[in-house]
Amino acid sequence: MLLLAVDTATPAVTVALHDGESVLAESNQVDARRHGELLLPSVDKVLAEAGLKLEALTGIVVGVGPGPYTGLRVGLVTASTFATVLGIPVHGLCTLDGLAYAAGAAGIEGPFTVATDARRKEVYWARYEDPRTRVGEPAVDRPADIAERVAGVPAVGQGARLYPEVFPDAREPEHQSAAALAALAAERLAAGAEFLPATPLYLRRPDAQVPKNYKVVTPQ
């Protein structure tokens, strides 16, 4: 097994190689405006560090969000393209699940909350009983509207750091890790678990939209 994991659903551009037992190489950069510029060089970097070629991969793992429209698409399109060209499967995982799994590696057993920045003064979030067990589906809300539902438990993710009045017990990790995502995928593959399709989990309409009353110009 040789998995390439990528996730661009958050400000982190994160890539990792996993052989089914351990992480061989990883790259993590935080830059919300440069997903498209940083992702492919990061893939080249981890392959070079591991001394491997792209053709050696047996599967692609990709975080499907939730996340902002543009950044999320970069990782998904790249993962799907690699999978198609190489003729290997692509395995989708919820980005919040990757953060939850990383929280477990950091010593958080549960219950806890994962919250990432959704912009517009909102967070993408979900509750977890433990690092492998999510309670319900991911959601997007204003932090103040979910204060009672997340009270009394630790929280991880950048969203928790941005709103300390709602998430007073914010802990590491703050950012997504493809290494954790890959380890979770390897575990699920070994157990024969199902994965999500490599399609975006947006939860709301994109920020960029076609104007409703634009002027139509007809050729003369």
mmCIF file of C-alpha atoms in Angstrom:
data_model
loop_
_atom_site.group_PDB
_atom_site.id
_atom_site.type_symbol
_atom_site.label_atom_id
_atom_site.label_comp_id
_atom_site.label_asym_id
_atom_site.label_seq_id
_atom_site.Cartn_x
_atom_site.Cartn_y
_atom_site.Cartn_z
ATOM 1 C CA MET A 1 0.000 0.000 0.000
ATOM 2 C CA LEU A 2 1.256 3.463 -0.856
ATOM 3 C CA LEU A 3 -1.173 6.320 -0.313
ATOM 4 C CA LEU A 4 -0.787 9.958 -1.307
ATOM 5 C CA ALA A 5 -3.000 12.159 0.879
ATOM 6 C CA VAL A 6 -3.847 15.785 0.104
ATOM 7 C CA ASP A 7 -6.148 18.330 1.691
ATOM 8 C CA THR A 8 -6.769 21.965 0.724
ATOM 9 C CA ALA A 9 -10.134 22.480 2.437
ATOM 10 C CA THR A 10 -8.589 24.787 5.055
ATOM 11 C CA PRO A 11 -5.771 27.381 4.921
ATOM 12 C CA ALA A 12 -3.322 24.472 5.232
ATOM 13 C CA VAL A 13 -1.880 22.993 2.038
ATOM 14 C CA THR A 14 -0.980 19.569 3.363
ATOM 15 C CA VAL A 15 0.402 16.471 1.610
ATOM 16 C CA ALA A 16 1.663 13.133 2.950
ATOM 17 C CA LEU A 17 2.811 9.695 1.809
ATOM 18 C CA HIS A 18 1.763 6.651 3.855
ATOM 19 C CA ASP A 19 2.737 3.009 3.291
ATOM 20 C CA GLY A 20 -0.104 1.517 5.332
ATOM 21 C CA GLU A 21 1.926 1.421 8.527
ATOM 22 C CA SER A 22 3.603 4.798 8.869
ATOM 23 C CA VAL A 23 4.097 8.194 7.265
ATOM 24 C CA LEU A 24 7.024 8.229 4.839
ATOM 25 C CA ALA A 25 7.089 11.984 4.158
ATOM 26 C CA GLU A 26 4.861 15.010 4.638
ATOM 27 C CA SER A 27 4.610 18.711 3.803
ATOM 28 C CA ASN A 28 2.506 21.273 5.638
ATOM 29 C CA GLN A 29 2.158 24.939 4.675
ATOM 30 C CA VAL A 30 -0.461 27.435 5.814
ATOM 31 C CA ASP A 31 -1.420 29.974 3.159
ATOM 32 C CA ALA A 32 -5.105 30.439 2.395
ATOM 33 C CA ARG A 33 -4.417 32.289 -0.882
ATOM 34 C CA ARG A 34 -1.909 29.955 -2.555
ATOM 35 C CA HIS A 35 -3.424 26.470 -2.631
ATOM 36 C CA GLY A 36 -2.994 26.219 -6.400
ATOM 37 C CA GLU A 37 0.622 27.366 -6.303
ATOM 38 C CA LEU A 38 1.757 25.204 -3.398
ATOM 39 C CA LEU A 39 0.027 21.854 -3.854
ATOM 40 C CA LEU A 40 1.918 20.295 -6.777
ATOM 41 C CA PRO A 41 5.370 21.382 -5.537
ATOM 42 C CA SER A 42 4.422 19.839 -2.193
ATOM 43 C CA VAL A 43 3.570 16.553 -3.910
ATOM 44 C CA ASP A 44 6.930 16.612 -5.704
ATOM 45 C CA LYS A 45 8.661 17.332 -2.395
ATOM 46 C CA VAL A 46 7.207 14.391 -0.463
ATOM 47 C CA LEU A 47 7.820 11.979 -3.343
ATOM 48 C CA ALA A 48 11.436 13.135 -3.575
ATOM 49 C CA GLU A 49 11.961 12.808 0.184
ATOM 50 C CA ALA A 50 10.615 9.250 0.077
ATOM 51 C CA GLY A 51 12.629 8.411 -3.045
ATOM 52 C CA LEU A 52 9.501 7.322 -4.905
ATOM 53 C CA LYS A 53 7.776 8.028 -8.207
ATOM 54 C CA LEU A 54 4.133 8.947 -8.711
ATOM 55 C CA GLU A 55 3.603 5.653 -10.540
ATOM 56 C CA ALA A 56 4.292 3.737 -7.306
ATOM 57 C CA LEU A 57 1.076 4.987 -5.676
ATOM 58 C CA THR A 58 -1.737 2.515 -5.014
ATOM 59 C CA GLY A 59 -4.347 5.055 -3.915
ATOM 60 C CA ILE A 60 -5.130 8.743 -3.384
ATOM 61 C CA VAL A 61 -6.710 10.122 -0.222
ATOM 62 C CA VAL A 62 -8.347 13.536 -0.318
ATOM 63 C CA GLY A 63 -10.107 15.749 2.197
ATOM 64 C CA VAL A 64 -13.525 16.610 0.767
ATOM 65 C CA GLY A 65 -14.281 19.442 3.171
ATOM 66 C CA PRO A 66 -16.291 21.167 4.381
ATOM 67 C CA GLY A 67 -14.308 24.140 3.187
ATOM 68 C CA PRO A 68 -14.412 27.323 1.120
ATOM 69 C CA TYR A 69 -15.209 26.831 -2.557
ATOM 70 C CA THR A 70 -11.973 27.709 -4.358
ATOM 71 C CA GLY A 71 -9.397 26.162 -2.049
ATOM 72 C CA LEU A 72 -11.340 22.943 -1.657
ATOM 73 C CA ARG A 73 -11.569 22.434 -5.420
ATOM 74 C CA VAL A 74 -7.774 22.563 -5.843
ATOM 75 C CA GLY A 75 -7.190 19.420 -3.805
ATOM 76 C CA LEU A 76 -10.166 17.542 -5.185
ATOM 77 C CA VAL A 77 -9.334 18.216 -8.826
ATOM 78 C CA THR A 78 -5.695 17.310 -8.280
ATOM 79 C CA ALA A 79 -6.555 14.076 -6.473
ATOM 80 C CA SER A 80 -9.097 13.022 -9.094
ATOM 81 C CA THR A 81 -6.678 13.806 -11.926
ATOM 82 C CA PHE A 82 -3.898 11.735 -10.358
ATOM 83 C CA ALA A 83 -6.285 8.845 -9.770
ATOM 84 C CA THR A 84 -7.580 8.912 -13.351
ATOM 85 C CA VAL A 85 -4.142 9.140 -14.948
ATOM 86 C CA LEU A 86 -2.655 6.408 -12.755
ATOM 87 C CA GLY A 87 -5.732 4.182 -12.801
ATOM 88 C CA ILE A 88 -5.944 3.942 -9.016
ATOM 89 C CA PRO A 89 -8.784 4.621 -6.559
ATOM 90 C CA VAL A 90 -9.374 7.933 -4.846
ATOM 91 C CA HIS A 91 -10.719 7.821 -1.281
ATOM 92 C CA GLY A 92 -12.619 10.813 0.099
ATOM 93 C CA LEU A 93 -12.632 11.639 3.798
ATOM 94 C CA CYS A 94 -14.285 14.458 5.724
ATOM 95 C CA THR A 95 -11.646 17.060 6.554
ATOM 96 C CA LEU A 96 -13.021 17.407 10.081
ATOM 97 C CA ASP A 97 -12.513 13.658 10.590
ATOM 98 C CA GLY A 98 -8.835 14.105 9.762
ATOM 99 C CA LEU A 99 -8.509 16.827 12.398
ATOM 100 C CA ALA A 100 -10.326 14.634 14.909
ATOM 101 C CA TYR A 101 -7.948 11.745 14.231
ATOM 102 C CA ALA A 102 -4.989 14.098 14.679
ATOM 103 C CA ALA A 103 -6.508 15.273 17.965
ATOM 104 C CA GLY A 104 -6.422 11.679 19.159
ATOM 105 C CA ALA A 105 -2.731 11.451 18.283
ATOM 106 C CA ALA A 106 -2.238 14.624 20.351
ATOM 107 C CA GLY A 107 -3.772 12.922 23.387
ATOM 108 C CA ILE A 108 -7.402 14.085 23.238
ATOM 109 C CA GLU A 109 -9.677 11.115 23.832
ATOM 110 C CA GLY A 110 -13.101 12.782 23.734
ATOM 111 C CA PRO A 111 -15.686 14.002 23.673
ATOM 112 C CA PHE A 112 -14.580 17.133 21.843
ATOM 113 C CA THR A 113 -15.452 19.510 18.999
ATOM 114 C CA VAL A 114 -13.650 20.189 15.715
ATOM 115 C CA ALA A 115 -14.156 23.680 14.273
ATOM 116 C CA THR A 116 -12.552 25.219 11.173
ATOM 117 C CA ASP A 117 -12.855 28.735 9.785
ATOM 118 C CA ALA A 118 -15.796 29.054 7.385
ATOM 119 C CA ARG A 119 -15.314 32.818 6.937
ATOM 120 C CA ARG A 120 -18.346 35.149 7.085
ATOM 121 C CA LYS A 121 -17.936 34.932 10.900
ATOM 122 C CA GLU A 122 -18.977 31.257 10.804
ATOM 123 C CA VAL A 123 -17.348 27.904 11.499
ATOM 124 C CA TYR A 124 -17.576 24.458 9.980
ATOM 125 C CA TRP A 125 -17.922 22.118 12.936
ATOM 126 C CA ALA A 126 -18.841 18.703 14.284
ATOM 127 C CA ARG A 127 -18.920 16.943 17.653
ATOM 128 C CA TYR A 128 -16.909 13.765 18.288
ATOM 129 C CA GLU A 129 -17.296 11.079 20.929
ATOM 130 C CA ASP A 130 -13.701 10.027 20.290
ATOM 131 C CA PRO A 131 -11.092 10.567 17.537
ATOM 132 C CA ARG A 132 -12.800 8.043 15.245
ATOM 133 C CA THR A 133 -16.476 8.646 16.020
ATOM 134 C CA ARG A 134 -18.291 11.727 14.734
ATOM 135 C CA VAL A 135 -21.724 12.600 16.155
ATOM 136 C CA GLY A 136 -24.017 13.563 13.269
ATOM 137 C CA GLU A 137 -23.099 15.426 10.101
ATOM 138 C CA PRO A 138 -20.789 18.439 9.736
ATOM 139 C CA ALA A 139 -22.529 21.813 9.866
ATOM 140 C CA VAL A 140 -21.836 25.502 9.302
ATOM 141 C CA ASP A 141 -23.026 28.015 11.892
ATOM 142 C CA ARG A 142 -22.216 31.238 13.675
ATOM 143 C CA PRO A 143 -20.268 30.341 16.813
ATOM 144 C CA ALA A 144 -22.686 32.127 19.129
ATOM 145 C CA ASP A 145 -25.546 30.002 17.799
ATOM 146 C CA ILE A 146 -23.863 26.748 18.835
ATOM 147 C CA ALA A 147 -22.336 27.885 22.132
ATOM 148 C CA GLU A 148 -24.583 25.676 24.270
ATOM 149 C CA ARG A 149 -24.013 22.640 22.043
ATOM 150 C CA VAL A 150 -20.209 22.821 22.278
ATOM 151 C CA ALA A 151 -19.931 23.946 25.890
ATOM 152 C CA GLY A 152 -17.905 21.964 28.374
ATOM 153 C CA VAL A 153 -15.654 20.068 25.968
ATOM 154 C CA PRO A 154 -12.275 20.828 24.360
ATOM 155 C CA ALA A 155 -12.127 22.013 20.742
ATOM 156 C CA VAL A 156 -9.485 21.751 18.015
ATOM 157 C CA GLY A 157 -9.051 23.536 14.702
ATOM 158 C CA GLN A 158 -8.531 27.125 13.619
ATOM 159 C CA GLY A 159 -12.205 27.946 14.120
ATOM 160 C CA ALA A 160 -11.862 27.265 17.831
ATOM 161 C CA ARG A 161 -8.873 29.636 18.058
ATOM 162 C CA LEU A 162 -10.787 32.416 16.317
ATOM 163 C CA TYR A 163 -13.700 32.405 18.778
ATOM 164 C CA PRO A 164 -12.318 31.840 22.298
ATOM 165 C CA GLU A 165 -15.509 33.167 23.878
ATOM 166 C CA VAL A 166 -17.333 30.095 22.501
ATOM 167 C CA PHE A 167 -14.392 27.639 22.548
ATOM 168 C CA PRO A 168 -12.453 28.565 25.724
ATOM 169 C CA ASP A 169 -10.610 25.219 25.805
ATOM 170 C CA ALA A 170 -8.994 25.356 22.347
ATOM 171 C CA ARG A 171 -6.215 22.832 21.849
ATOM 172 C CA GLU A 172 -3.852 21.504 19.191
ATOM 173 C CA PRO A 173 -4.015 20.683 16.361
ATOM 174 C CA GLU A 174 -4.961 24.022 14.870
ATOM 175 C CA HIS A 175 -4.506 23.004 11.238
ATOM 176 C CA GLN A 176 -5.281 19.976 9.112
ATOM 177 C CA SER A 177 -2.613 17.300 8.619
ATOM 178 C CA ALA A 178 -2.521 15.042 5.551
ATOM 179 C CA ALA A 179 -0.413 12.649 7.625
ATOM 180 C CA ALA A 180 -3.357 12.126 9.989
ATOM 181 C CA LEU A 181 -5.767 11.889 7.063
ATOM 182 C CA ALA A 182 -3.584 9.224 5.427
ATOM 183 C CA ALA A 183 -3.263 7.244 8.662
ATOM 184 C CA LEU A 184 -7.041 7.313 9.105
ATOM 185 C CA ALA A 185 -7.526 6.160 5.515
ATOM 186 C CA ALA A 186 -5.037 3.309 5.940
ATOM 187 C CA GLU A 187 -6.898 2.196 9.047
ATOM 188 C CA ARG A 188 -10.242 2.278 7.266
ATOM 189 C CA LEU A 189 -8.895 0.466 4.213
ATOM 190 C CA ALA A 190 -7.571 -2.327 6.433
ATOM 191 C CA ALA A 191 -11.020 -2.603 8.030
ATOM 192 C CA GLY A 192 -12.827 -2.632 4.675
ATOM 193 C CA ALA A 193 -14.711 0.576 5.496
ATOM 194 C CA GLU A 194 -16.407 2.739 2.885
ATOM 195 C CA PHE A 195 -15.178 6.159 1.807
ATOM 196 C CA LEU A 196 -16.830 9.330 0.550
ATOM 197 C CA PRO A 197 -16.768 10.168 -3.155
ATOM 198 C CA ALA A 198 -14.171 12.743 -4.195
ATOM 199 C CA THR A 199 -16.792 15.483 -4.483
ATOM 200 C CA PRO A 200 -16.849 18.729 -2.501
ATOM 201 C CA LEU A 201 -18.717 19.047 0.763
ATOM 202 C CA TYR A 202 -19.588 22.762 0.626
ATOM 203 C CA LEU A 203 -22.538 23.087 3.068
ATOM 204 C CA ARG A 204 -23.405 26.472 1.535
ATOM 205 C CA ARG A 205 -23.280 28.362 -1.756
ATOM 206 C CA PRO A 206 -19.878 29.679 -2.962
ATOM 207 C CA ASP A 207 -18.883 33.275 -2.236
ATOM 208 C CA ALA A 208 -18.510 34.062 -5.959
ATOM 209 C CA GLN A 209 -21.835 34.096 -7.792
ATOM 210 C CA VAL A 210 -23.147 35.252 -11.151
ATOM 211 C CA PRO A 211 -24.810 38.700 -10.840
ATOM 212 C CA LYS A 212 -28.609 38.451 -10.944
ATOM 213 C CA ASN A 213 -29.281 41.546 -13.067
ATOM 214 C CA TYR A 214 -26.357 41.648 -15.450
ATOM 215 C CA LYS A 215 -26.760 43.401 -18.807
ATOM 216 C CA VAL A 216 -27.223 41.166 -21.856
ATOM 217 C CA VAL A 217 -25.379 42.389 -24.939
ATOM 218 C CA THR A 218 -26.880 41.158 -28.245
ATOM 219 C CA PRO A 219 -24.743 41.219 -31.401
ATOM 220 C CA GLN A 220 -26.001 43.766 -33.931
#
